[in-house]
Amino acid sequence: MNSIAGQTPPIGLRASTSPIDAAKARTRLIAIDALRGLVMLFMLVDHVRETWFLHLQVTDPVDANTTDPGLFFTRLLSTFCAPTFVALTGLSAWLYGQSHTKGQVSEFLLKRGLFLIFLEFTVVGYAWPTQAPAFPPTAIWLQVIWAIGFSMIALAALLHLPRPAQFAVGLAIVCLHNLLDPVRLTADQPGYALWAVLHQRSLIDFGGIAVKTTYPILPWIGVILLGYACGPWFARGSDPAPRIRRLALLGLGLIAGFVVLRWLNIYGDKPWFVAETPLRTVMSFLALTKYPPSLLFLMPTIGTGCLLLALFERFESSKAMPTLAMLGGAPMFYYILHLYVLKAIYNVALLMYGPTKGTVFGVDQLRWVWIWVFILIPVLYFPTRWFAQLKQRRKDIWWLKYL
């Protein structure tokens, strides 16, 4: 994953005119990076799950009738990752713009977005456990790095809109895109490939290469735009108290709105149902569509992100904040590192034990997912900390900012 905020702290601190301003800028950015670091740990849980449960992939939305509850709630934890990260990317772009012109911000977003898409097709694309090192690849999955990169390119153009228009466009996309769900095109219809990229999770035959649009990008453009439009809340030198209050109210409002709209079962996602047990009824209520993210998927995930950001800024002096912020300060490095570490572990297990679940290696007990998560946290933390510190020390190495 990637962001702009990783390089903003020194800019904000250099521009501060007093120790109070410096403290406010530092506090604000630590909270943002800490939240990013937390959701990256959630992402690790999900990718470890995918590594050991390749034989037991969950559907989208997750089937509440058949999925093991432990697996369901482990998967649910990861749903906060992409919405929070994309929204923070938009916010970080606004913060970057405090020391740069809009033209410079647009140029940076365009370059970094193209770079992310390049990484998705190359370094990231070959990192998944079952992806063979063939060139050209036989299949390409357009996943979260692709979605963030494309959203950044869209934001490079949309940030020039007046702020009210940014909110209007962002809200229209997020709230109304589910009206497009009935539009389903087939491969022989005009506009199929474009529609698959924008809103329909589909398979595109691209010269013999199967391109799977896992992350259709239209809703993510709305999320990144709303994150950018909220940027003035975080203006340099502003009083954090109103911002914390706004974030808390927004978070609670989004979660409450989700509960009401979901209960009504009239719009925003596939209907929930009363199952055989209360637990599975709750699972049905929480089973939401991620690909592309529905309105009801985005409301509680972004709402929780707002509450966490308010909490992190409120308790910025906690010893955990710098540790989480260090992970959030080098997100792309962490992302690539953790994928290749998981790929190496999986291939070693496959070599040692063979395919235990059909054609893949897998385990039966969910506890192994959590055991490996706690093993990998320190393994990934120390290299990520080293790289984050390197980025801060070596501003003269221009390409580091892209990682």
CSV table of C-alpha atoms in Angstrom, one decimal:
chain,number,residue,atom,x,y,z
A,1,MET,CA,0.0,0.0,0.0
A,2,ASN,CA,1.0,3.6,-0.3
A,3,SER,CA,0.4,7.1,0.9
A,4,ILE,CA,1.6,10.6,0.7
A,5,ALA,CA,1.5,11.3,4.5
A,6,GLY,CA,4.7,9.4,5.0
A,7,GLN,CA,6.7,12.3,3.9
A,8,THR,CA,4.6,15.2,5.3
A,9,PRO,CA,5.8,15.3,8.9
A,10,PRO,CA,9.1,17.1,8.2
A,11,ILE,CA,7.3,19.5,5.9
A,12,GLY,CA,4.7,20.4,8.6
A,13,LEU,CA,7.4,20.7,11.3
A,14,ARG,CA,9.6,23.0,9.2
A,15,ALA,CA,6.6,25.3,8.5
A,16,SER,CA,5.5,25.5,12.1
A,17,THR,CA,6.2,28.9,13.7
A,18,SER,CA,6.0,27.9,17.3
A,19,PRO,CA,6.5,24.8,19.6
A,20,ILE,CA,2.7,24.6,20.0
A,21,ASP,CA,2.2,24.5,16.2
A,22,ALA,CA,5.0,21.9,15.9
A,23,ALA,CA,3.4,19.7,18.6
A,24,LYS,CA,0.0,19.9,16.9
A,25,ALA,CA,1.5,19.0,13.5
A,26,ARG,CA,3.5,16.2,14.9
A,27,THR,CA,0.5,14.9,16.9
A,28,ARG,CA,-1.8,15.0,14.0
A,29,LEU,CA,0.5,13.1,11.7
A,30,ILE,CA,1.5,10.5,14.3
A,31,ALA,CA,-2.2,9.7,14.7
A,32,ILE,CA,-2.7,9.3,10.9
A,33,ASP,CA,0.3,7.1,10.5
A,34,ALA,CA,-0.6,5.1,13.6
A,35,LEU,CA,-4.1,4.4,12.2
A,36,ARG,CA,-2.5,3.3,8.9
A,37,GLY,CA,-0.1,1.0,10.9
A,38,LEU,CA,-3.0,-0.6,12.7
A,39,VAL,CA,-5.0,-1.4,9.6
A,40,MET,CA,-1.9,-2.9,8.1
A,41,LEU,CA,-1.7,-5.3,11.0
A,42,PHE,CA,-5.4,-6.2,10.3
A,43,MET,CA,-4.3,-6.8,6.7
A,44,LEU,CA,-1.6,-9.1,7.8
A,45,VAL,CA,-4.2,-11.2,9.6
A,46,ASP,CA,-6.2,-11.5,6.4
A,47,HIS,CA,-3.3,-12.4,4.2
A,48,VAL,CA,-2.1,-15.0,6.6
A,49,ARG,CA,-5.6,-16.4,6.6
A,50,GLU,CA,-5.5,-16.5,2.8
A,51,THR,CA,-2.1,-18.2,2.8
A,52,TRP,CA,-3.1,-21.1,5.1
A,53,PHE,CA,-6.7,-21.4,3.8
A,54,LEU,CA,-6.2,-21.3,0.0
A,55,HIS,CA,-8.5,-24.4,0.0
A,56,LEU,CA,-11.2,-22.6,1.8
A,57,GLN,CA,-11.7,-19.2,0.2
A,58,VAL,CA,-14.7,-17.1,1.4
A,59,THR,CA,-17.2,-15.7,-0.9
A,60,ASP,CA,-18.1,-12.0,-1.3
A,61,PRO,CA,-20.2,-11.3,0.6
A,62,VAL,CA,-19.3,-14.1,3.0
A,63,ASP,CA,-21.9,-16.8,3.2
A,64,ALA,CA,-23.4,-16.6,6.7
A,65,ASN,CA,-25.0,-20.0,6.5
A,66,THR,CA,-21.9,-22.1,5.7
A,67,THR,CA,-18.8,-20.2,6.8
A,68,ASP,CA,-17.2,-21.1,10.1
A,69,PRO,CA,-17.9,-18.2,12.6
A,70,GLY,CA,-14.2,-18.0,13.5
A,71,LEU,CA,-13.2,-17.7,9.9
A,72,PHE,CA,-16.0,-15.2,9.3
A,73,PHE,CA,-14.9,-12.8,12.1
A,74,THR,CA,-11.3,-13.2,11.2
A,75,ARG,CA,-12.2,-12.1,7.7
A,76,LEU,CA,-14.4,-9.3,9.1
A,77,LEU,CA,-11.4,-7.7,10.8
A,78,SER,CA,-9.7,-7.1,7.5
A,79,THR,CA,-12.7,-5.2,6.0
A,80,PHE,CA,-11.5,-2.0,7.7
A,81,CYS,CA,-8.2,-2.0,5.8
A,82,ALA,CA,-9.0,-0.7,2.3
A,83,PRO,CA,-11.6,1.9,3.1
A,84,THR,CA,-9.5,3.4,5.9
A,85,PHE,CA,-6.4,3.4,3.9
A,86,VAL,CA,-7.9,4.9,0.8
A,87,ALA,CA,-9.6,7.7,2.8
A,88,LEU,CA,-6.3,8.4,4.6
A,89,THR,CA,-4.6,8.6,1.2
A,90,GLY,CA,-7.0,11.4,0.2
A,91,LEU,CA,-6.4,13.1,3.5
A,92,SER,CA,-2.6,12.8,3.1
A,93,ALA,CA,-2.8,14.4,-0.3
A,94,TRP,CA,-4.5,17.4,1.2
A,95,LEU,CA,-1.8,17.7,3.9
A,96,TYR,CA,0.9,17.5,1.2
A,97,GLY,CA,-0.9,20.4,-0.5
A,98,GLN,CA,-0.3,22.6,2.5
A,99,SER,CA,3.3,23.0,1.4
A,100,HIS,CA,2.8,22.5,-2.4
A,101,THR,CA,0.6,24.0,-5.1
A,102,LYS,CA,-2.4,22.0,-6.4
A,103,GLY,CA,-0.5,21.5,-9.6
A,104,GLN,CA,2.4,20.0,-7.7
A,105,VAL,CA,0.0,17.8,-5.8
A,106,SER,CA,-1.7,16.6,-9.0
A,107,GLU,CA,1.7,15.8,-10.6
A,108,PHE,CA,2.8,13.8,-7.6
A,109,LEU,CA,-0.5,11.9,-7.4
A,110,LEU,CA,-0.3,11.1,-11.1
A,111,LYS,CA,3.2,9.8,-10.9
A,112,ARG,CA,2.7,7.8,-7.8
A,113,GLY,CA,-0.6,6.4,-9.0
A,114,LEU,CA,1.0,5.2,-12.2
A,115,PHE,CA,3.9,3.7,-10.2
A,116,LEU,CA,1.4,1.8,-8.0
A,117,ILE,CA,-0.3,0.4,-11.1
A,118,PHE,CA,3.1,-0.7,-12.4
A,119,LEU,CA,3.8,-2.4,-9.1
A,120,GLU,CA,0.5,-4.2,-9.2
A,121,PHE,CA,1.3,-5.7,-12.6
A,122,THR,CA,4.9,-6.7,-11.6
A,123,VAL,CA,6.3,-6.9,-8.1
A,124,VAL,CA,2.9,-7.3,-6.3
A,125,GLY,CA,1.4,-9.5,-9.0
A,126,TYR,CA,4.1,-12.2,-8.6
A,127,ALA,CA,3.9,-12.1,-4.8
A,128,TRP,CA,0.9,-14.3,-4.2
A,129,PRO,CA,1.6,-17.9,-3.1
A,130,THR,CA,0.1,-19.6,-6.2
A,131,GLN,CA,1.3,-17.2,-8.8
A,132,ALA,CA,4.0,-18.8,-10.9
A,133,PRO,CA,7.0,-16.8,-12.1
A,134,ALA,CA,5.9,-16.8,-15.7
A,135,PHE,CA,6.4,-13.9,-18.1
A,136,PRO,CA,4.1,-12.7,-19.4
A,137,PRO,CA,1.8,-14.0,-16.6
A,138,THR,CA,-1.2,-16.1,-17.4
A,139,ALA,CA,-3.4,-14.2,-15.0
A,140,ILE,CA,-3.4,-10.7,-13.4
A,141,TRP,CA,-5.5,-9.7,-10.4
A,142,LEU,CA,-6.3,-6.0,-10.2
A,143,GLN,CA,-6.4,-5.7,-6.5
A,144,VAL,CA,-6.0,-3.0,-3.8
A,145,ILE,CA,-2.7,-1.5,-5.1
A,146,TRP,CA,-4.3,-1.0,-8.5
A,147,ALA,CA,-7.4,0.6,-6.9
A,148,ILE,CA,-5.3,3.0,-4.8
A,149,GLY,CA,-3.2,3.9,-7.8
A,150,PHE,CA,-6.1,4.5,-10.1
A,151,SER,CA,-7.9,6.5,-7.3
A,152,MET,CA,-4.8,8.7,-6.9
A,153,ILE,CA,-4.8,9.4,-10.7
A,154,ALA,CA,-8.5,10.3,-10.5
A,155,LEU,CA,-7.9,12.6,-7.5
A,156,ALA,CA,-5.1,14.3,-9.4
A,157,ALA,CA,-7.9,15.8,-11.6
A,158,LEU,CA,-10.8,16.0,-9.1
A,159,LEU,CA,-8.8,18.0,-6.4
A,160,HIS,CA,-9.2,21.1,-8.6
A,161,LEU,CA,-12.9,21.1,-8.0
A,162,PRO,CA,-14.3,23.6,-5.4
A,163,ARG,CA,-14.5,21.9,-2.0
A,164,PRO,CA,-18.3,21.7,-2.0
A,165,ALA,CA,-18.2,20.0,-5.4
A,166,GLN,CA,-15.6,17.6,-4.0
A,167,PHE,CA,-18.0,16.6,-1.2
A,168,ALA,CA,-21.0,16.4,-3.7
A,169,VAL,CA,-19.2,14.2,-6.2
A,170,GLY,CA,-17.6,12.0,-3.5
A,171,LEU,CA,-21.0,11.5,-1.7
A,172,ALA,CA,-22.8,10.9,-4.9
A,173,ILE,CA,-20.4,8.1,-5.9
A,174,VAL,CA,-20.3,6.5,-2.5
A,175,CYS,CA,-24.0,6.7,-1.8
A,176,LEU,CA,-25.5,6.1,-5.2
A,177,HIS,CA,-23.2,3.6,-7.0
A,178,ASN,CA,-25.3,0.7,-5.8
A,179,LEU,CA,-28.0,1.9,-8.1
A,180,LEU,CA,-25.7,0.6,-10.9
A,181,ASP,CA,-25.6,-3.0,-9.5
A,182,PRO,CA,-28.3,-4.3,-11.9
A,183,VAL,CA,-26.2,-3.2,-14.9
A,184,ARG,CA,-24.3,-6.4,-15.8
A,185,LEU,CA,-22.5,-6.6,-19.1
A,186,THR,CA,-21.2,-9.7,-20.8
A,187,ALA,CA,-17.9,-10.0,-22.7
A,188,ASP,CA,-19.5,-9.6,-26.1
A,189,GLN,CA,-21.2,-6.3,-25.2
A,190,PRO,CA,-19.7,-2.9,-26.0
A,191,GLY,CA,-18.1,-1.3,-23.0
A,192,TYR,CA,-17.7,-4.5,-21.1
A,193,ALA,CA,-14.0,-4.0,-20.2
A,194,LEU,CA,-14.5,-0.5,-19.1
A,195,TRP,CA,-17.5,-1.4,-17.0
A,196,ALA,CA,-15.5,-4.3,-15.4
A,197,VAL,CA,-12.8,-1.8,-14.4
A,198,LEU,CA,-15.3,0.7,-13.0
A,199,HIS,CA,-18.0,-1.3,-11.3
A,200,GLN,CA,-18.4,-5.0,-12.3
A,201,ARG,CA,-16.1,-7.6,-10.8
A,202,SER,CA,-15.3,-9.6,-13.9
A,203,LEU,CA,-12.7,-11.4,-16.0
A,204,ILE,CA,-11.3,-9.7,-19.1
A,205,ASP,CA,-9.4,-11.6,-21.7
A,206,PHE,CA,-6.5,-9.4,-22.6
A,207,GLY,CA,-4.5,-11.0,-25.4
A,208,GLY,CA,-4.6,-14.4,-23.8
A,209,ILE,CA,-4.0,-13.1,-20.3
A,210,ALA,CA,-6.9,-13.4,-17.9
A,211,VAL,CA,-7.3,-10.0,-16.1
A,212,LYS,CA,-9.5,-10.2,-13.0
A,213,THR,CA,-10.9,-6.9,-11.8
A,214,THR,CA,-11.0,-7.8,-8.2
A,215,TYR,CA,-11.2,-4.2,-7.1
A,216,PRO,CA,-13.5,-2.2,-9.4
A,217,ILE,CA,-12.4,1.4,-8.9
A,218,LEU,CA,-15.5,3.6,-9.0
A,219,PRO,CA,-16.5,3.6,-5.3
A,220,TRP,CA,-12.8,4.0,-4.3
A,221,ILE,CA,-12.6,7.2,-6.2
A,222,GLY,CA,-15.5,8.5,-4.1
A,223,VAL,CA,-13.7,7.5,-0.9
A,224,ILE,CA,-10.4,9.1,-1.7
A,225,LEU,CA,-12.2,12.3,-2.8
A,226,LEU,CA,-14.1,12.5,0.5
A,227,GLY,CA,-10.8,11.9,2.4
A,228,TYR,CA,-9.3,14.8,0.5
A,229,ALA,CA,-12.3,17.1,1.1
A,230,CYS,CA,-12.0,16.5,4.8
A,231,GLY,CA,-8.4,17.8,4.8
A,232,PRO,CA,-9.2,21.3,6.1
A,233,TRP,CA,-10.2,19.7,9.4
A,234,PHE,CA,-6.5,18.9,9.8
A,235,ALA,CA,-5.1,22.3,8.8
A,236,ARG,CA,-1.7,23.2,10.2
A,237,GLY,CA,-2.0,24.9,13.6
A,238,SER,CA,-5.7,24.1,14.0
A,239,ASP,CA,-7.1,23.3,17.4
A,240,PRO,CA,-7.4,19.5,17.7
A,241,ALA,CA,-10.4,19.5,20.0
A,242,PRO,CA,-13.0,20.4,17.3
A,243,ARG,CA,-11.4,17.9,14.9
A,244,ILE,CA,-11.6,15.1,17.4
A,245,ARG,CA,-15.2,16.0,18.1
A,246,ARG,CA,-16.1,16.1,14.4
A,247,LEU,CA,-14.4,12.7,13.8
A,248,ALA,CA,-16.2,11.1,16.7
A,249,LEU,CA,-19.6,12.5,15.6
A,250,LEU,CA,-19.0,11.4,12.0
A,251,GLY,CA,-17.9,8.0,13.0
A,252,LEU,CA,-20.8,7.4,15.3
A,253,GLY,CA,-23.2,8.8,12.7
A,254,LEU,CA,-21.9,6.5,10.0
A,255,ILE,CA,-22.2,3.5,12.2
A,256,ALA,CA,-25.7,4.4,13.4
A,257,GLY,CA,-26.8,5.2,9.9
A,258,PHE,CA,-25.4,1.7,8.8
A,259,VAL,CA,-27.5,0.0,11.5
A,260,VAL,CA,-30.7,1.7,10.5
A,261,LEU,CA,-30.2,1.3,6.7
A,262,ARG,CA,-29.1,-2.3,7.1
A,263,TRP,CA,-32.0,-3.1,9.4
A,264,LEU,CA,-34.5,-1.7,6.8
A,265,ASN,CA,-33.0,-4.0,4.2
A,266,ILE,CA,-34.0,-1.7,1.4
A,267,TYR,CA,-30.8,-0.4,-0.2
A,268,GLY,CA,-27.0,-0.6,-0.1
A,269,ASP,CA,-26.2,-4.3,-0.2
A,270,LYS,CA,-27.6,-7.8,-0.5
A,271,PRO,CA,-30.4,-8.4,2.0
A,272,TRP,CA,-29.6,-10.0,5.4
A,273,PHE,CA,-31.8,-12.8,6.8
A,274,VAL,CA,-32.8,-14.5,10.0
A,275,ALA,CA,-30.7,-17.7,10.2
A,276,GLU,CA,-31.0,-20.9,12.3
A,277,THR,CA,-29.0,-19.4,15.1
A,278,PRO,CA,-28.7,-15.8,16.5
A,279,LEU,CA,-25.0,-15.9,15.8
A,280,ARG,CA,-25.5,-16.6,12.1
A,281,THR,CA,-28.2,-14.0,11.9
A,282,VAL,CA,-25.6,-11.5,13.2
A,283,MET,CA,-23.2,-12.8,10.6
A,284,SER,CA,-25.8,-12.3,7.9
A,285,PHE,CA,-26.3,-8.7,9.1
A,286,LEU,CA,-22.6,-8.1,8.9
A,287,ALA,CA,-22.0,-9.9,5.6
A,288,LEU,CA,-21.3,-7.0,3.3
A,289,THR,CA,-20.0,-6.7,-0.3
A,290,LYS,CA,-16.4,-5.6,-0.7
A,291,TYR,CA,-15.9,-6.1,-4.5
A,292,PRO,CA,-16.9,-3.3,-5.3
A,293,PRO,CA,-17.5,-1.9,-1.8
A,294,SER,CA,-21.2,-1.3,-1.2
A,295,LEU,CA,-22.5,1.8,0.6
A,296,LEU,CA,-23.2,-0.4,3.6
A,297,PHE,CA,-19.7,-1.8,3.5
A,298,LEU,CA,-18.2,1.7,3.5
A,299,MET,CA,-20.3,3.2,6.3
A,300,PRO,CA,-19.2,1.1,9.3
A,301,THR,CA,-15.7,0.7,8.1
A,302,ILE,CA,-15.0,4.3,7.5
A,303,GLY,CA,-17.0,5.2,10.6
A,304,THR,CA,-14.8,2.9,12.7
A,305,GLY,CA,-11.7,4.5,11.1
A,306,CYS,CA,-13.0,8.0,12.1
A,307,LEU,CA,-13.5,6.8,15.7
A,308,LEU,CA,-10.0,5.3,15.8
A,309,LEU,CA,-8.4,8.4,14.4
A,310,ALA,CA,-10.1,10.5,17.0
A,311,LEU,CA,-9.0,8.1,19.7
A,312,PHE,CA,-5.4,8.0,18.5
A,313,GLU,CA,-5.2,11.8,18.4
A,314,ARG,CA,-6.8,12.0,21.9
A,315,PHE,CA,-4.2,9.6,23.3
A,316,GLU,CA,-1.2,10.5,21.1
A,317,SER,CA,1.1,10.3,24.1
A,318,SER,CA,0.5,6.6,24.4
A,319,LYS,CA,3.7,4.5,23.9
A,320,ALA,CA,1.9,2.4,21.3
A,321,MET,CA,1.4,5.4,18.9
A,322,PRO,CA,5.0,5.7,17.7
A,323,THR,CA,5.3,2.0,17.2
A,324,LEU,CA,2.2,1.9,15.0
A,325,ALA,CA,3.2,5.1,13.3
A,326,MET,CA,6.5,3.5,12.3
A,327,LEU,CA,4.6,0.8,10.4
A,328,GLY,CA,2.4,3.4,8.8
A,329,GLY,CA,5.4,5.4,7.8
A,330,ALA,CA,6.6,2.9,5.2
A,331,PRO,CA,3.4,1.3,4.0
A,332,MET,CA,4.5,0.2,0.5
A,333,PHE,CA,7.7,-1.4,1.8
A,334,TYR,CA,5.7,-3.2,4.5
A,335,TYR,CA,3.2,-4.4,1.9
A,336,ILE,CA,5.7,-5.9,-0.5
A,337,LEU,CA,7.8,-7.3,2.3
A,338,HIS,CA,4.9,-9.1,4.0
A,339,LEU,CA,3.7,-10.6,0.7
A,340,TYR,CA,7.0,-12.1,-0.2
A,341,VAL,CA,7.6,-13.4,3.4
A,342,LEU,CA,4.3,-15.1,3.3
A,343,LYS,CA,5.1,-16.5,-0.2
A,344,ALA,CA,8.4,-17.9,1.0
A,345,ILE,CA,6.8,-19.5,4.1
A,346,TYR,CA,4.0,-21.0,2.0
A,347,ASN,CA,6.4,-22.5,-0.5
A,348,VAL,CA,8.6,-23.9,2.2
A,349,ALA,CA,5.6,-25.6,3.8
A,350,LEU,CA,4.5,-26.9,0.4
A,351,LEU,CA,8.0,-28.3,-0.2
A,352,MET,CA,8.1,-30.0,3.2
A,353,TYR,CA,4.6,-31.4,3.5
A,354,GLY,CA,3.3,-31.4,0.0
A,355,PRO,CA,-0.3,-30.4,-1.1
A,356,THR,CA,-2.4,-31.3,1.9
A,357,LYS,CA,-5.6,-29.8,0.6
A,358,GLY,CA,-6.1,-30.9,-3.0
A,359,THR,CA,-3.5,-29.0,-5.1
A,360,VAL,CA,-2.4,-26.6,-2.3
A,361,PHE,CA,-1.0,-26.7,1.2
A,362,GLY,CA,-3.4,-25.8,3.9
A,363,VAL,CA,-4.2,-26.2,7.6
A,364,ASP,CA,-7.4,-27.3,9.4
A,365,GLN,CA,-7.3,-25.0,12.5
A,366,LEU,CA,-7.7,-21.3,12.5
A,367,ARG,CA,-5.4,-20.9,15.5
A,368,TRP,CA,-2.4,-21.3,13.2
A,369,VAL,CA,-3.4,-18.1,11.5
A,370,TRP,CA,-3.1,-16.2,14.7
A,371,ILE,CA,0.1,-18.0,15.8
A,372,TRP,CA,1.7,-17.0,12.5
A,373,VAL,CA,0.4,-13.4,12.8
A,374,PHE,CA,2.1,-13.0,16.2
A,375,ILE,CA,5.3,-14.6,14.9
A,376,LEU,CA,5.4,-12.3,11.8
A,377,ILE,CA,4.7,-8.9,13.6
A,378,PRO,CA,8.3,-8.5,14.9
A,379,VAL,CA,9.8,-10.1,11.8
A,380,LEU,CA,8.1,-7.4,9.7
A,381,TYR,CA,8.4,-4.6,12.1
A,382,PHE,CA,12.1,-4.2,12.4
A,383,PRO,CA,12.9,-4.0,8.6
A,384,THR,CA,9.9,-1.6,8.2
A,385,ARG,CA,11.2,0.6,11.0
A,386,TRP,CA,14.7,0.6,9.4
A,387,PHE,CA,13.2,1.7,6.0
A,388,ALA,CA,10.9,4.3,7.5
A,389,GLN,CA,13.9,5.9,9.3
A,390,LEU,CA,15.9,5.7,6.1
A,391,LYS,CA,13.2,7.6,4.3
A,392,GLN,CA,13.3,10.3,6.9
A,393,ARG,CA,17.2,10.6,6.9
A,394,ARG,CA,17.8,10.4,3.1
A,395,LYS,CA,15.6,13.0,1.5
A,396,ASP,CA,18.2,13.2,-1.2
A,397,ILE,CA,17.3,9.7,-2.5
A,398,TRP,CA,14.3,10.7,-4.6
A,399,TRP,CA,12.9,7.3,-5.4
A,400,LEU,CA,12.5,6.4,-1.7
A,401,LYS,CA,9.3,8.5,-1.5
A,402,TYR,CA,7.6,6.1,-3.9
A,403,LEU,CA,8.0,3.3,-1.4
